[in-house]
CSV table of C-alpha atoms in Angstrom, one decimal:
chain,number,residue,atom,x,y,z
A,148,MET,CA,137.0,100.6,-48.5
A,149,ILE,CA,138.2,103.3,-46.2
A,150,LEU,CA,140.7,105.7,-47.8
A,151,LEU,CA,144.0,106.2,-45.8
A,152,SER,CA,143.7,110.0,-46.0
A,153,GLU,CA,140.2,110.3,-44.3
A,154,ILE,CA,141.5,108.9,-40.9
A,155,ALA,CA,145.1,109.6,-41.5
A,156,GLY,CA,145.5,111.8,-38.3
A,157,LEU,CA,143.8,109.0,-36.1
A,158,TYR,CA,146.0,106.2,-36.5
A,159,SER,CA,149.7,104.9,-37.1
A,160,LEU,CA,150.4,104.0,-40.7
A,161,ILE,CA,150.0,99.8,-40.2
A,162,GLU,CA,146.7,100.8,-38.1
A,163,LEU,CA,145.6,103.0,-41.2
A,164,VAL,CA,146.7,100.0,-43.8
A,165,PHE,CA,144.9,97.5,-41.5
A,166,LEU,CA,141.6,99.5,-41.3
A,167,SER,CA,141.7,100.2,-44.9
A,168,LEU,CA,142.3,96.3,-45.9
A,169,PRO,CA,139.5,95.3,-48.6
A,170,ALA,CA,137.3,92.6,-47.2
A,171,ASN,CA,138.3,89.9,-49.5
A,172,PHE,CA,141.9,90.5,-48.0
A,173,LEU,CA,141.0,89.6,-44.3
A,174,TYR,CA,137.7,87.3,-44.5
A,175,GLN,CA,138.0,86.2,-41.2
A,176,VAL,CA,137.1,89.3,-39.6
A,177,GLU,CA,134.2,91.7,-40.5
A,178,THR,CA,135.0,95.3,-41.6
A,179,ASP,CA,133.5,97.1,-38.7
A,180,LYS,CA,135.3,94.8,-36.1
A,181,LYS,CA,139.0,95.7,-37.1
A,182,GLU,CA,138.9,98.7,-35.3
A,183,ALA,CA,137.5,96.9,-32.2
A,184,LEU,CA,140.5,94.6,-32.5
A,185,ILE,CA,143.1,97.4,-32.3
A,186,GLU,CA,141.0,99.1,-29.3
A,187,VAL,CA,140.9,95.9,-27.5
A,188,TYR,CA,144.6,95.0,-27.9
A,189,GLN,CA,145.5,98.6,-26.9
A,190,SER,CA,143.5,98.4,-23.8
A,191,ASN,CA,143.7,94.8,-22.7
A,192,GLY,CA,146.3,93.2,-24.9
A,193,ALA,CA,145.6,90.0,-26.7
A,194,GLU,CA,141.8,89.8,-26.1
A,195,LYS,CA,139.8,87.8,-28.5
A,196,VAL,CA,137.2,89.4,-30.7
A,197,LYS,CA,134.6,87.2,-32.3
A,198,GLY,CA,135.3,86.7,-36.3
A,199,LEU,CA,133.5,85.0,-39.0
A,200,VAL,CA,135.0,81.7,-38.4
A,201,GLY,CA,136.0,81.9,-34.8
A,202,ASP,CA,137.7,84.2,-32.4
A,203,VAL,CA,140.5,86.4,-33.6
A,204,TYR,CA,142.9,89.0,-32.1
A,205,ILE,CA,146.0,90.9,-32.4
A,206,THR,CA,149.1,89.5,-30.6
A,207,ASN,CA,151.6,91.9,-31.7
A,208,LEU,CA,151.0,95.7,-32.9
A,209,ASP,CA,154.7,97.4,-33.3
A,210,LYS,CA,153.3,101.0,-34.5
A,211,GLU,CA,157.0,102.4,-34.8
A,212,ASN,CA,158.0,99.3,-37.0
A,213,ASN,CA,154.8,99.3,-38.9
A,214,TYR,CA,154.2,95.6,-37.8
A,215,LEU,CA,150.8,93.9,-36.8
A,216,CYS,CA,150.3,90.4,-36.2
A,217,LEU,CA,147.0,88.7,-36.1
A,218,ARG,CA,145.9,85.4,-34.7
A,219,THR,CA,143.0,84.0,-37.1
A,220,SER,CA,142.6,80.2,-35.6
A,221,GLU,CA,144.5,77.9,-33.3
A,222,VAL,CA,146.8,77.1,-36.2
A,223,ALA,CA,146.9,80.3,-38.3
A,224,TYR,CA,148.1,83.9,-37.9
A,225,THR,CA,148.7,86.4,-40.5
A,226,GLU,CA,151.3,89.4,-40.3
A,227,PHE,CA,151.1,92.7,-41.8
A,228,LYS,CA,154.4,94.5,-42.7
A,229,VAL,CA,154.6,98.0,-44.3
A,230,CYS,CA,158.0,99.1,-45.7
A,231,GLU,CA,158.7,102.5,-47.6
A,232,ALA,CA,160.6,102.4,-50.8
A,233,ASP,CA,161.2,106.2,-51.8
A,234,ASP,CA,157.8,107.5,-52.4
A,235,LEU,CA,155.9,103.9,-52.4
A,236,LYS,CA,154.8,102.2,-49.3
A,237,VAL,CA,154.8,98.5,-49.7
A,238,LEU,CA,152.6,96.0,-47.7
A,239,PHE,CA,153.5,92.5,-47.1
A,240,ILE,CA,150.8,90.1,-46.0
A,241,ASN,CA,152.3,86.9,-44.3
A,242,GLU,CA,149.7,84.3,-43.9
A,243,VAL,CA,151.2,81.4,-41.8
A,244,THR,CA,149.4,78.2,-41.4
A,245,CYS,CA,150.7,75.1,-39.2
A,246,GLY,CA,149.2,72.0,-39.6
A,247,PRO,CA,151.8,70.8,-37.7
A,248,ALA,CA,154.4,71.6,-40.3
A,249,CYS,CA,154.4,75.9,-40.6
A,250,ASP,CA,154.1,77.1,-44.2
A,251,SER,CA,153.7,80.9,-45.4
A,252,LYS,CA,151.8,82.6,-48.0
A,253,VAL,CA,153.6,85.9,-49.0
A,254,GLN,CA,151.6,88.5,-50.9
A,255,ILE,CA,152.9,91.9,-51.8
A,256,TYR,CA,150.6,95.2,-52.4
A,257,GLU,CA,150.9,98.7,-52.8
A,258,ALA,CA,149.8,100.0,-49.3
A,259,GLU,CA,147.0,102.6,-50.3
A,260,SER,CA,146.0,101.1,-53.7
A,261,PHE,CA,146.2,97.4,-52.6
A,262,GLU,CA,147.4,96.9,-56.3
A,263,PRO,CA,149.3,93.3,-56.2
A,264,ARG,CA,153.1,93.9,-56.6
A,265,ASN,CA,155.8,91.2,-58.0
A,266,PHE,CA,157.3,89.1,-55.1
A,267,SER,CA,160.5,89.1,-56.6
A,268,CYS,CA,160.7,92.9,-57.0
A,269,PHE,CA,160.8,93.2,-53.3
A,270,ILE,CA,162.1,90.1,-51.7
A,271,GLN,CA,165.2,88.6,-53.3
A,272,PRO,CA,164.4,84.7,-54.7
A,273,ALA,CA,166.2,82.1,-53.1
A,274,ASP,CA,166.7,78.2,-53.7
A,275,ILE,CA,166.3,75.5,-51.4
A,276,GLU,CA,170.2,75.1,-51.6
A,277,ASP,CA,170.5,78.8,-50.2
A,278,PHE,CA,169.0,77.0,-46.8
A,279,LEU,CA,171.9,74.4,-46.9
A,280,ASP,CA,175.2,74.3,-45.2
A,281,VAL,CA,177.2,72.9,-48.4
A,282,GLU,CA,180.3,72.7,-46.4
A,283,LYS,CA,178.9,70.2,-43.8
A,284,ILE,CA,177.3,68.1,-46.3
A,285,GLU,CA,180.6,67.8,-48.3
A,286,LYS,CA,182.5,67.1,-44.9
A,287,ASP,CA,180.2,64.2,-44.3
A,288,ASN,CA,180.7,63.0,-47.8
A,289,LEU,CA,177.5,63.9,-49.3
A,290,THR,CA,176.0,65.7,-51.9
A,291,VAL,CA,173.5,68.5,-52.2
A,292,HIS,CA,171.1,66.0,-53.9
A,293,ASP,CA,171.5,63.4,-51.1
A,294,VAL,CA,169.8,66.0,-48.9
A,295,ILE,CA,167.5,67.5,-51.0
A,296,SER,CA,166.0,64.3,-52.2
A,297,LYS,CA,164.6,63.8,-48.9
A,298,ILE,CA,162.5,66.9,-49.0
A,299,ASP,CA,159.6,66.1,-51.2
A,300,LEU,CA,157.6,69.6,-50.8
A,301,PRO,CA,159.3,72.5,-48.7
A,302,PHE,CA,157.4,74.2,-46.2
A,303,TYR,CA,158.9,78.0,-45.9
A,304,LYS,CA,157.8,79.8,-43.0
A,305,TYR,CA,158.8,83.7,-43.0
A,306,ASP,CA,158.7,85.8,-39.8
A,307,PHE,CA,158.6,89.7,-40.6
A,308,SER,CA,158.4,90.6,-36.8
A,309,SER,CA,161.8,92.4,-36.6
A,310,THR,CA,162.6,96.0,-37.3
A,311,ASP,CA,164.0,95.4,-40.5
A,312,LYS,CA,164.6,91.8,-41.3
A,313,VAL,CA,163.0,88.9,-42.1
A,314,THR,CA,163.8,85.3,-41.2
A,315,VAL,CA,162.9,82.4,-43.6
A,316,GLU,CA,163.3,78.8,-42.3
A,317,ILE,CA,162.1,75.2,-43.7
A,318,ASP,CA,160.0,73.3,-41.6
A,319,VAL,CA,161.4,69.5,-41.9
A,320,LYS,CA,160.8,68.4,-38.6
A,321,ASN,CA,156.9,68.4,-38.7
A,322,ASN,CA,156.8,67.5,-42.5
A,323,LEU,CA,159.3,64.5,-42.9
A,324,SER,CA,159.3,61.3,-41.1
A,325,LYS,CA,161.6,61.3,-37.9
A,326,ASP,CA,164.6,59.9,-39.1
A,327,ASP,CA,164.5,62.2,-42.4
A,328,GLY,CA,163.6,65.2,-40.6
A,329,MET,CA,166.8,64.6,-38.0
A,330,PHE,CA,169.0,64.0,-41.3
A,331,VAL,CA,168.0,67.1,-43.0
A,332,ASN,CA,167.5,69.3,-40.3
A,333,LYS,CA,171.6,69.1,-39.6
A,334,TYR,CA,172.4,70.8,-42.9
A,335,LEU,CA,169.7,73.1,-42.9
A,336,HIS,CA,170.0,76.9,-41.4
A,337,SER,CA,167.7,80.0,-41.8
A,338,LEU,CA,168.1,82.9,-44.4
A,339,THR,CA,168.0,86.6,-43.0
A,340,TYR,CA,166.8,89.2,-45.2
A,341,LYS,CA,167.4,92.9,-44.6
A,342,TRP,CA,165.5,95.9,-45.9
A,343,ASN,CA,167.3,97.9,-48.1
A,344,GLY,CA,165.1,100.8,-48.7
A,345,MET,CA,163.9,99.0,-51.9
A,346,ILE,CA,163.9,95.5,-51.2
A,347,TYR,CA,164.3,92.7,-48.8
A,348,GLU,CA,167.8,91.1,-49.7
A,349,ILE,CA,169.5,88.3,-48.2
A,350,SER,CA,172.1,89.2,-45.4
A,351,GLU,CA,173.1,86.1,-43.7
């Protein structure tokens, strides 16, 4: 594993973290090809590099906001976002797979030691009810249970691409039958989280 201190003067923070990722964090890309991915993106944009299981390429590299998005297959991509909390740098890794419903797997680590961190310490927990427009549901003479009962397994899609916000939505259009999806979607809204310097907290 590359130590951040060894190459700190050559790259931005998000690039340093990406290059230092342990091999088991990014199995699709051989360790010696991560630098090539950055070089190809900076020179040619989203050009593909041969990975272990197919072509991979960076679709977005925002050095100022410590964000990188890596397309790992036709149906999957991984976001990397680093936030600073006091003297701690926190790495959020969001693996998104769409098949066709999009679902996120979010993991949180200390950005240099790669020690795992507790999800709820850095992202405010939310229940499925938080995504519902209860006022609209009641206006239509329904209950929250009437809507939730249609959702067998919620698929949560996180988006870390904003400067200091995270957007989360439940994908029902690609997960439920057409009728159930249209019914539930009428009462759904996304959640927006804002980084307050210590944690992503629900702001909208």
